[in-house]
Short mmCIF file of C-alpha atoms and ligand atoms in Angstrom, two decimals:
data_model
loop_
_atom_site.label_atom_id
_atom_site.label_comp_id
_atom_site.label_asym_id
_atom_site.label_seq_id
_atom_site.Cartn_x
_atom_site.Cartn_y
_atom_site.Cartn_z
CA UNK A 1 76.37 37.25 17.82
CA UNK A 2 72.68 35.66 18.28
CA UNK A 3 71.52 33.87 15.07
CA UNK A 4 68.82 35.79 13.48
CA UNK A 5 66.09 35.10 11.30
CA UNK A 6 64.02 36.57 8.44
CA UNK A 7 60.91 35.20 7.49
CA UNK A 8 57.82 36.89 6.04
CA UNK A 9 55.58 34.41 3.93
CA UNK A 10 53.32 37.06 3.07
CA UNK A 11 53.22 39.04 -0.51
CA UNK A 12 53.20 42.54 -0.34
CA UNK A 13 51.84 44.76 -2.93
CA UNK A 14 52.77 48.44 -1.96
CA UNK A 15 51.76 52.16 -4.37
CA UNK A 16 48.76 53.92 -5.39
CA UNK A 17 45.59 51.83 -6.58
CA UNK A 18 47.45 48.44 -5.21
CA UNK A 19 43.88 47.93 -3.98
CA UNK A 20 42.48 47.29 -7.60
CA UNK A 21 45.05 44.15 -7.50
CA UNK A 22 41.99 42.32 -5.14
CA UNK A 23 40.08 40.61 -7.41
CA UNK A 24 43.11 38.93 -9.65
CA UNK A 25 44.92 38.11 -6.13
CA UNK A 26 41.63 36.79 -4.94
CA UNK A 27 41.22 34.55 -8.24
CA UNK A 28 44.18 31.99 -6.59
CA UNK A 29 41.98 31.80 -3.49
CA UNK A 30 38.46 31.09 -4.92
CA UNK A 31 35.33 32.69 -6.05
CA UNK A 32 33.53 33.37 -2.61
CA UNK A 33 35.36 35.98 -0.19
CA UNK A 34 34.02 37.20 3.63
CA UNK A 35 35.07 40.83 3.36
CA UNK A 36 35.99 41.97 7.20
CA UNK A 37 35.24 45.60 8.44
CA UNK A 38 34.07 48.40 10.13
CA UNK A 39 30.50 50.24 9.91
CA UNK A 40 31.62 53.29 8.70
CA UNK A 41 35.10 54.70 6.93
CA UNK A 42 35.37 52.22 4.23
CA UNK A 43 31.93 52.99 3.05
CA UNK A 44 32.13 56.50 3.32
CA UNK A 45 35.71 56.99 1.66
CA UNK A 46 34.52 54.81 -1.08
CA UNK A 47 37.61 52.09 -0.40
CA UNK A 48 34.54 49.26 0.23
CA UNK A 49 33.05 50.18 -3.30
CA UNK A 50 36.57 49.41 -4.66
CA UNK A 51 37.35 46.69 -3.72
CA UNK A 52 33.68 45.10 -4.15
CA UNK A 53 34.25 46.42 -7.68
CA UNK A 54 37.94 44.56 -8.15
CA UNK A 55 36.52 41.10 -6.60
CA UNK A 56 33.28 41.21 -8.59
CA UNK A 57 35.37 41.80 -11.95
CA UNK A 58 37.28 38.97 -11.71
CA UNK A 59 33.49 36.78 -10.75
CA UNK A 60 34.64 36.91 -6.99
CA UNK A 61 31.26 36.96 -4.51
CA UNK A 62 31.09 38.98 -1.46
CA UNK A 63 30.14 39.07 1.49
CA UNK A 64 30.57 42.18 4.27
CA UNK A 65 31.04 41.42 7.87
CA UNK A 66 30.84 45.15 8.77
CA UNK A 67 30.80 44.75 12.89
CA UNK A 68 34.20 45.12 13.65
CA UNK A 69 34.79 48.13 16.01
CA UNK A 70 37.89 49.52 17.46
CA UNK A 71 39.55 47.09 19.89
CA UNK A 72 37.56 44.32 18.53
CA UNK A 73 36.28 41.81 20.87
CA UNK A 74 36.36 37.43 20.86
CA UNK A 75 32.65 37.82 20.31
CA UNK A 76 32.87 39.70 16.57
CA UNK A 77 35.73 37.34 15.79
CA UNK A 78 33.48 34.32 16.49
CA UNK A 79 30.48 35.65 14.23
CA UNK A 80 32.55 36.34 11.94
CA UNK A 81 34.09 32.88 11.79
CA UNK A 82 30.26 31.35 11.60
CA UNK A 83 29.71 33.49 8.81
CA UNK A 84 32.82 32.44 7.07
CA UNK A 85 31.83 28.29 8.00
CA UNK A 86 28.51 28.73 7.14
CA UNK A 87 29.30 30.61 3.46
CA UNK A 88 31.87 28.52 2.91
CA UNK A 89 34.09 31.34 2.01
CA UNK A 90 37.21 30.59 0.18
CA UNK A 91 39.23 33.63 1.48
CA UNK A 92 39.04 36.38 3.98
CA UNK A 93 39.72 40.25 2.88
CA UNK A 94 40.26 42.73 5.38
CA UNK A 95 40.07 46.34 5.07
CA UNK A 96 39.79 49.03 7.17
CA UNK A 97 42.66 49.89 10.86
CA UNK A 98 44.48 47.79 12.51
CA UNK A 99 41.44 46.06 14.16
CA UNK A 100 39.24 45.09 10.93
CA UNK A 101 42.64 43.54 9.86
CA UNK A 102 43.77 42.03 13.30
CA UNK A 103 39.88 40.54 13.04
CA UNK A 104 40.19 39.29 9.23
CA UNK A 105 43.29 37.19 10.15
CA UNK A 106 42.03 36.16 13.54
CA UNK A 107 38.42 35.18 11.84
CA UNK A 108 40.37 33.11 9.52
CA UNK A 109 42.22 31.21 12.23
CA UNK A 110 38.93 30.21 14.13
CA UNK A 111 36.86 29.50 10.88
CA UNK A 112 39.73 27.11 10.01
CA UNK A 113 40.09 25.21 13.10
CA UNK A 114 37.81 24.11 16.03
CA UNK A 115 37.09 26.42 19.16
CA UNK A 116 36.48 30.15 19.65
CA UNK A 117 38.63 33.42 19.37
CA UNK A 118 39.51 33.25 23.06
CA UNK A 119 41.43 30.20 22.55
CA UNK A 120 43.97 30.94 19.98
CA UNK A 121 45.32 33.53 22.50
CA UNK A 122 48.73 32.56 23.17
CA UNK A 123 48.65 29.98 21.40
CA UNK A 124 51.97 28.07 20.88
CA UNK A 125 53.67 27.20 17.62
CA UNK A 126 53.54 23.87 16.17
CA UNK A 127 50.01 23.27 18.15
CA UNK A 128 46.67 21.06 16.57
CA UNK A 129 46.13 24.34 14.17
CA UNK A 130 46.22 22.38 10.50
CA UNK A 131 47.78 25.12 8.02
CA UNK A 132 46.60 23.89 4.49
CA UNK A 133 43.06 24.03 5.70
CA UNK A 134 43.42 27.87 6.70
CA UNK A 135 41.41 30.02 4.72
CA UNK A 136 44.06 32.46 2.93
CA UNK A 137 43.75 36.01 3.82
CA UNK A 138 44.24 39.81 2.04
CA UNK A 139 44.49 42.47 4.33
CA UNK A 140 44.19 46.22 2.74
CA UNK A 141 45.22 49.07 5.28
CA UNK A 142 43.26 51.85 4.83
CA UNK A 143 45.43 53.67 7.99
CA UNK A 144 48.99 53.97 8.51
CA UNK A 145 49.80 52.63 11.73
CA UNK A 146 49.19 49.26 12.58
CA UNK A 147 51.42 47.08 10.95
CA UNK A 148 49.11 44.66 11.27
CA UNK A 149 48.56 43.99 7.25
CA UNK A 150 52.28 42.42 7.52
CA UNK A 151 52.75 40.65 10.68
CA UNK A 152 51.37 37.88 12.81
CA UNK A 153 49.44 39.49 15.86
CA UNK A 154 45.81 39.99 16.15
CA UNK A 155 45.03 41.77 19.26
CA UNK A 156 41.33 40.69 20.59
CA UNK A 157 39.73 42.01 23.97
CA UNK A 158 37.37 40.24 25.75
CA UNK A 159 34.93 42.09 27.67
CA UNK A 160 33.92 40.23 30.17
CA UNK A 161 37.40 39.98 31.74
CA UNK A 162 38.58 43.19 29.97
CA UNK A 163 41.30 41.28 29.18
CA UNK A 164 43.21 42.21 25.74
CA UNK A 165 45.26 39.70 24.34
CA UNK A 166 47.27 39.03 21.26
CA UNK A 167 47.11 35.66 19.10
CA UNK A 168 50.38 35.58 17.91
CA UNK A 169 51.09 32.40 15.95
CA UNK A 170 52.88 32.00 12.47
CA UNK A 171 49.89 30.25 10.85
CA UNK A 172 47.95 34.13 11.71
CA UNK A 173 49.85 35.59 8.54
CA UNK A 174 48.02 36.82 6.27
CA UNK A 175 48.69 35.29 2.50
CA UNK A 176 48.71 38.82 1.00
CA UNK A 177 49.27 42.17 2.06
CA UNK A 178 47.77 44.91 -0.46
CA UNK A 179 49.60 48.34 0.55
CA UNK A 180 47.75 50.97 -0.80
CA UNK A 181 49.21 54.62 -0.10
CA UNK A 182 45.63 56.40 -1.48
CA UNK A 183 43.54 54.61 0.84
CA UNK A 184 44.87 56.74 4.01
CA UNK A 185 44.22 60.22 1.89
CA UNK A 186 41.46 60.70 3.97
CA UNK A 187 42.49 60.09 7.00
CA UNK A 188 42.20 63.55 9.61
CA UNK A 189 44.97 64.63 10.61
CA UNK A 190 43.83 63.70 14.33
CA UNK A 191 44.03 60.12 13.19
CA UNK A 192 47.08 60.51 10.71
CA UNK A 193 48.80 61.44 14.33
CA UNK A 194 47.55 58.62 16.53
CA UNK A 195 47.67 55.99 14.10
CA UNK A 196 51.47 57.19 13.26
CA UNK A 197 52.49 57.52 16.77
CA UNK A 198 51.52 53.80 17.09
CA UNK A 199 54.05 53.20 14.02
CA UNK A 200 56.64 55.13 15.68
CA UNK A 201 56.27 52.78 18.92
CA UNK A 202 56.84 49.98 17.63
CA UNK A 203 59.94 51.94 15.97
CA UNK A 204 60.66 52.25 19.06
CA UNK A 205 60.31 49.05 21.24
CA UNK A 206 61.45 46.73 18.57
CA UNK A 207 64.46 48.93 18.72
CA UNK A 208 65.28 48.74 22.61
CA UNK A 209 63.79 45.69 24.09
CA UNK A 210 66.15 43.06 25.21
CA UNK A 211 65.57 40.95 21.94
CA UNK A 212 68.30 41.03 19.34
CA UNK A 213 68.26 40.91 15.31
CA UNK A 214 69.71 43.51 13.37
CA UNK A 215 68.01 42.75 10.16
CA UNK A 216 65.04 44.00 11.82
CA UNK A 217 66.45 46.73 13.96
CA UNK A 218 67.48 48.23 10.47
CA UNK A 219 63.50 48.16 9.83
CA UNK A 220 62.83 49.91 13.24
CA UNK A 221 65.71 52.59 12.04
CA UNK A 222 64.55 53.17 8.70
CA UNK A 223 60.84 53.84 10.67
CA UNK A 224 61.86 56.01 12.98
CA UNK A 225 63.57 58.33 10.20
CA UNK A 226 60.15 58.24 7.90
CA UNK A 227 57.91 58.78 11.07
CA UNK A 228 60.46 62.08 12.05
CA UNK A 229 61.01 63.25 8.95
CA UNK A 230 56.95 62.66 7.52
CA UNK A 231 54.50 62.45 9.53
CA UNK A 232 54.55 66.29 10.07
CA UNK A 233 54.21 66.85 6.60
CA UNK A 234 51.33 63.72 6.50
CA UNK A 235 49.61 65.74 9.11
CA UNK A 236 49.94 69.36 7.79
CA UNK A 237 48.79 68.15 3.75
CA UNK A 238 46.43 65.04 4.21
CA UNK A 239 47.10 64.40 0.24
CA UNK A 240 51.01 64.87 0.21
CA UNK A 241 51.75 62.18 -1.47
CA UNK A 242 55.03 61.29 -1.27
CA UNK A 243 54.05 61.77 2.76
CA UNK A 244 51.72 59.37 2.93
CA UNK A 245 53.89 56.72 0.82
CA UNK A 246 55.97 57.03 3.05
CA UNK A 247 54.30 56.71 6.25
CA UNK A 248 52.33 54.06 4.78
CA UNK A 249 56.17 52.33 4.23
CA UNK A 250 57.43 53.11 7.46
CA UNK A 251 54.53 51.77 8.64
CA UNK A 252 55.00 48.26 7.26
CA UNK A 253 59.10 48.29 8.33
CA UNK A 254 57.91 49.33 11.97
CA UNK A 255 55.16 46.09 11.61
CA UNK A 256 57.92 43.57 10.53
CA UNK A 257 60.23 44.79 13.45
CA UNK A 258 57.68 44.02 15.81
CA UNK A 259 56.84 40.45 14.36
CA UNK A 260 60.58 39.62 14.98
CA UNK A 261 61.26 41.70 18.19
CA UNK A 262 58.03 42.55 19.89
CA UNK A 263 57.32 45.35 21.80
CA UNK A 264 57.71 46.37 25.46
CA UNK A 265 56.56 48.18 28.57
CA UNK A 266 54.89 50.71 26.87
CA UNK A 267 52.37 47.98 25.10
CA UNK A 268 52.31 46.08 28.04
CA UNK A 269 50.73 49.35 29.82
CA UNK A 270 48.61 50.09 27.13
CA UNK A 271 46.92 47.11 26.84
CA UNK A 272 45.08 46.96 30.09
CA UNK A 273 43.88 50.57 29.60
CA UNK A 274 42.38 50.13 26.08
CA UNK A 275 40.74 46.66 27.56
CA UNK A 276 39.30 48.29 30.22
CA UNK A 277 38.36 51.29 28.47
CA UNK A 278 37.53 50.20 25.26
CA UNK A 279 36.68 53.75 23.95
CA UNK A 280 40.19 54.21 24.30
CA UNK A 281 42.50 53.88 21.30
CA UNK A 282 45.30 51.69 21.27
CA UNK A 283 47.59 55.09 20.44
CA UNK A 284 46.02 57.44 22.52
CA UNK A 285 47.24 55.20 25.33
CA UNK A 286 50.30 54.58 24.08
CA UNK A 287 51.07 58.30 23.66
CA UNK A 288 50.33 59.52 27.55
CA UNK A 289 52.19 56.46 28.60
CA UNK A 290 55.49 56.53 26.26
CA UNK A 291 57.30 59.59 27.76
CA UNK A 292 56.67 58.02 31.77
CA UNK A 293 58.33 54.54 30.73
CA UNK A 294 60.66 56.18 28.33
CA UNK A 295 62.29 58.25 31.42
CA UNK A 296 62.40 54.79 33.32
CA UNK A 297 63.69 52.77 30.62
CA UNK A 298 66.66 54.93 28.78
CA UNK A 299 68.87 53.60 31.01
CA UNK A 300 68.54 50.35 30.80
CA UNK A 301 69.45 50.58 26.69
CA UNK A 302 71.34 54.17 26.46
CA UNK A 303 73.02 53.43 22.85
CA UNK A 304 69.24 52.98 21.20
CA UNK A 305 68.00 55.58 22.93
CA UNK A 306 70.06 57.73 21.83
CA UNK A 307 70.10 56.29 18.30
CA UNK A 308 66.63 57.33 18.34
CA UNK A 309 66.56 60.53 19.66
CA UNK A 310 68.64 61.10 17.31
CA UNK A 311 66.92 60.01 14.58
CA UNK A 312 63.94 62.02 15.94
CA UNK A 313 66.35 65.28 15.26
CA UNK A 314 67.40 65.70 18.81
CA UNK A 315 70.57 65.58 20.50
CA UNK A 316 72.23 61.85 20.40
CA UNK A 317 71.74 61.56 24.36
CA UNK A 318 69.77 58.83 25.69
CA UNK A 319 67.40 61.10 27.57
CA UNK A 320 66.43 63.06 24.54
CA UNK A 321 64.41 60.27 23.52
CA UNK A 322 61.57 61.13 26.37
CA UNK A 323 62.23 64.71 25.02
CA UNK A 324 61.37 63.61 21.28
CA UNK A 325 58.43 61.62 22.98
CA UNK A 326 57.22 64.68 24.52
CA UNK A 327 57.38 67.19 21.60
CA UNK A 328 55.86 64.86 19.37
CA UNK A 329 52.51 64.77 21.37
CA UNK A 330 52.73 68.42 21.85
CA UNK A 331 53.03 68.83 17.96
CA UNK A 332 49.94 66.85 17.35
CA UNK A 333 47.82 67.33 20.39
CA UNK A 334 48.24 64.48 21.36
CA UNK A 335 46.59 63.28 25.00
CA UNK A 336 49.26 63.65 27.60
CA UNK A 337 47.56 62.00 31.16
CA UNK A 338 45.46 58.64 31.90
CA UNK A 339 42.77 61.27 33.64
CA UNK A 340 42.00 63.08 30.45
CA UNK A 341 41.52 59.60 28.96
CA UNK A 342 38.53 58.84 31.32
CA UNK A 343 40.96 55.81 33.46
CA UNK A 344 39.71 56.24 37.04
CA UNK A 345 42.57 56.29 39.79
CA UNK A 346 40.78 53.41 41.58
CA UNK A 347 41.45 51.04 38.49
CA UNK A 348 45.03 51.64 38.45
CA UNK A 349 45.58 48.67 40.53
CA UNK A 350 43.60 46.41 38.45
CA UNK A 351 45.52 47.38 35.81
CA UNK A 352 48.46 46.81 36.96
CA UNK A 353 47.53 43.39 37.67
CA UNK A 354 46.57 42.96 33.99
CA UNK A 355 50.09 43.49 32.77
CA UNK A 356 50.96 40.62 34.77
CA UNK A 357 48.06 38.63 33.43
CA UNK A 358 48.11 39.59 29.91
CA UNK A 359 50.97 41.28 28.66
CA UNK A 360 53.99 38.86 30.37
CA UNK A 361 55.89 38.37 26.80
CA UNK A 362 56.48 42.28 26.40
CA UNK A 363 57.26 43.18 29.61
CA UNK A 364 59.61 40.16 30.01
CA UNK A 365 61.49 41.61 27.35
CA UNK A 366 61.83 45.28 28.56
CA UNK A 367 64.76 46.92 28.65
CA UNK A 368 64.86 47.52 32.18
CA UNK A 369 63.87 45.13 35.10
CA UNK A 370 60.31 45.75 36.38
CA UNK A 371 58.08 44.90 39.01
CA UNK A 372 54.67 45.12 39.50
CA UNK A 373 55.29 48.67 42.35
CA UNK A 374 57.08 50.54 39.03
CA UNK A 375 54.55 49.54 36.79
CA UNK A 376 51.70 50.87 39.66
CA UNK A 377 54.11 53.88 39.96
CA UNK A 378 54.20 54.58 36.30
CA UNK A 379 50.62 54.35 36.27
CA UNK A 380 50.08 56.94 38.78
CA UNK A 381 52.45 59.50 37.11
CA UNK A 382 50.76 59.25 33.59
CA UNK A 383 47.14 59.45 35.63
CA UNK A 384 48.45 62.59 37.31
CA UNK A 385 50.89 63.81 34.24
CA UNK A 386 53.94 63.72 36.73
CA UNK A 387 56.97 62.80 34.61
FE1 FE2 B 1 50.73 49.11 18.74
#
């Protein structure tokens, strides 16, 4: 059996009001923090005020960097950094989806070192990056979905390329994750769905991909259960609480998978569709593409798939996975073809470059050989919705 490892050198604080626990967690890091975010949510759900409030009890300054959008780009993460050099912050907080968090760690990373965002992606271990001088960050998930508030990966696009890329390095932890169920109450359901599908893929592609650890595989397990069993309940009751604990937990599991497995075809696809089509999000691509590569990947790992079809409450056969795939995005409306997304057939061969270019690490990893005509194939049939 392959040696396997477990390493997570960030602090999690996880229930209800975990977000008041800012400002005393803050007081190890220093009294000036560069809070990282989007324009809206966080302001309007009141999770901003909150935290402001926590910080500025304990004599913690603030200041917002509210420009982070969906998919952030290289360009927001280097602002951000000159904000952060020019303050001289002590610590970054970020709070908000997966990209205000991805941006917080990544923004940390730049403002620590020398260069720009675009560098640091790919970016090998044990490289120039000095670790003491990294500026600690908090991450508070106001979504459940990402995983992002526990692992190492920021993904950045760059939109001059439309290139999307992940900076996946160890020193990109952040120092403390604050896991605060409450904080996805209000949520819709629309984006209780997409941002738990995205949970529920990396459930799944931790699980099946050629790497190997089963201390993390149970994590992936123990996901995939949570995701079946509440996410419809999350979905149907946006203030179940025990529902949203639990997806907010499942969440996390499915994030630490990924650090130690990665992901797979399915994120490989996605990536160049969401870079080129930035209003795109990352889960609404995921979802019309997971059934197509599901039906071409069970094969190549039956015994998981069928593990998690399973777990999804279908029949333990391999190909009841795409099945599970496919009621799920029935069951929450979810989009179902690259067409309704707005991808134009024409760019389907320019994406399928981009898999090659950007995404090589997942799709090295997949569980079934693939070349650049299946990926082009699988393209087509999620364009056309031809499983
Ligand atoms: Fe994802």
């Amino acid at each position: 059996m392959a040696i396997v490892n477990e390493y997570r050198p960030v602090e999690i604080f996880f229930g209800e009001g975990a977000i008041n626990k800012a400002g005393e967690v803050g007081r190890r890091f220093g009294f000036k923090s560069l809070i990282v975010t989007g324009r809206r949510s966080t302001k309007e759900s009141g999770a901003l005020d909150k935290l402001i409030h926590s910080l500025n009890t304990h004599g913690i300054g603030c200041i917002v960097f509210d420009e982070i959008t969906p998919n952030p780009t290289d360009k927001q993460i280097n602002k951000g950094s000159d904000i952060a050099i020019r303050e001289k912050v002590d610590f970054i907080v970020g709070i908000g989806g997966g990209s205000a968090l991805d941006a917080a760690k990544a923004i940390s990373i730049v403002s620590s070192n020398e260069g720009y965002a675009w560098d640091y992606v790919r970016y090998p271990e044990g490289s120039r990056l000095i670790p003491s001088l990294n500026r600690p960050v908090i991450t508070i998930p106001t979504t459940a979905g990402t995983g992002s508030e526990v692992n190492r990966f920021s993904v950045l696009t760059n939109p001059l390329t439309k290139e999307k890329m992940v900076i996946s390095h160890s020193l990109n932890y952040p120092k403390v994750a604050l896991v605060d169920p409450e904080l996805t109450y209000t949520m819709s359901p629309e984006l209780t769905a997409i941002t738990g599908f995205d949970a529920l893929i990396h459930a799944l592609e931790s699980l099946t991909n050629k790497r190997e650890n089963f201390i993390a595989e149970e994590y992936s397990i123990k996901a995939v259960k949570l995701i079946a069993e509440w996410l419809p309940i999350a979905y149907e009751e946006p203030e179940n609480k025990k529902a949203r604990r639990y997806m907010s937990y499942a969440t996390m599991l499915a994030g630490i998978a990924i650090d130690h497995l990665g992901v797979a075809l399915i994120h490989a696809m996605e990536h160049p569709v969401s870079g080129h089509y930035p209003n795109v999000a990352h889960a609404q691509g995921l979802s019309v593409l997971s059934p197509y590569v599901t039906v071409f990947n069970y094969k190549g790992n039956p015994e998981k798939y069928a593990l998690f079809a399973k777990l999804m409450g279908e029949e333990e056969k391999p190909y009841r996975a795409v099945d599970a795939l496919v009621k799920f995005i029935e069951r929450f409306k979810l989009p179902k073809t690259l067409k309704e997304l707005g991808v134009e057939k024409e760019k389907l061969e320019r994406l399928t470059e981009d898999v090659y270019m950007c995404a090589r690490n997942s799709f090295t990893v997949n569980p079934v050989e693939v070349g650049m005509e299946e990926v082009f194939e699988l393209y087509t049939r999620a364009y056309e919705g031809n499983i």
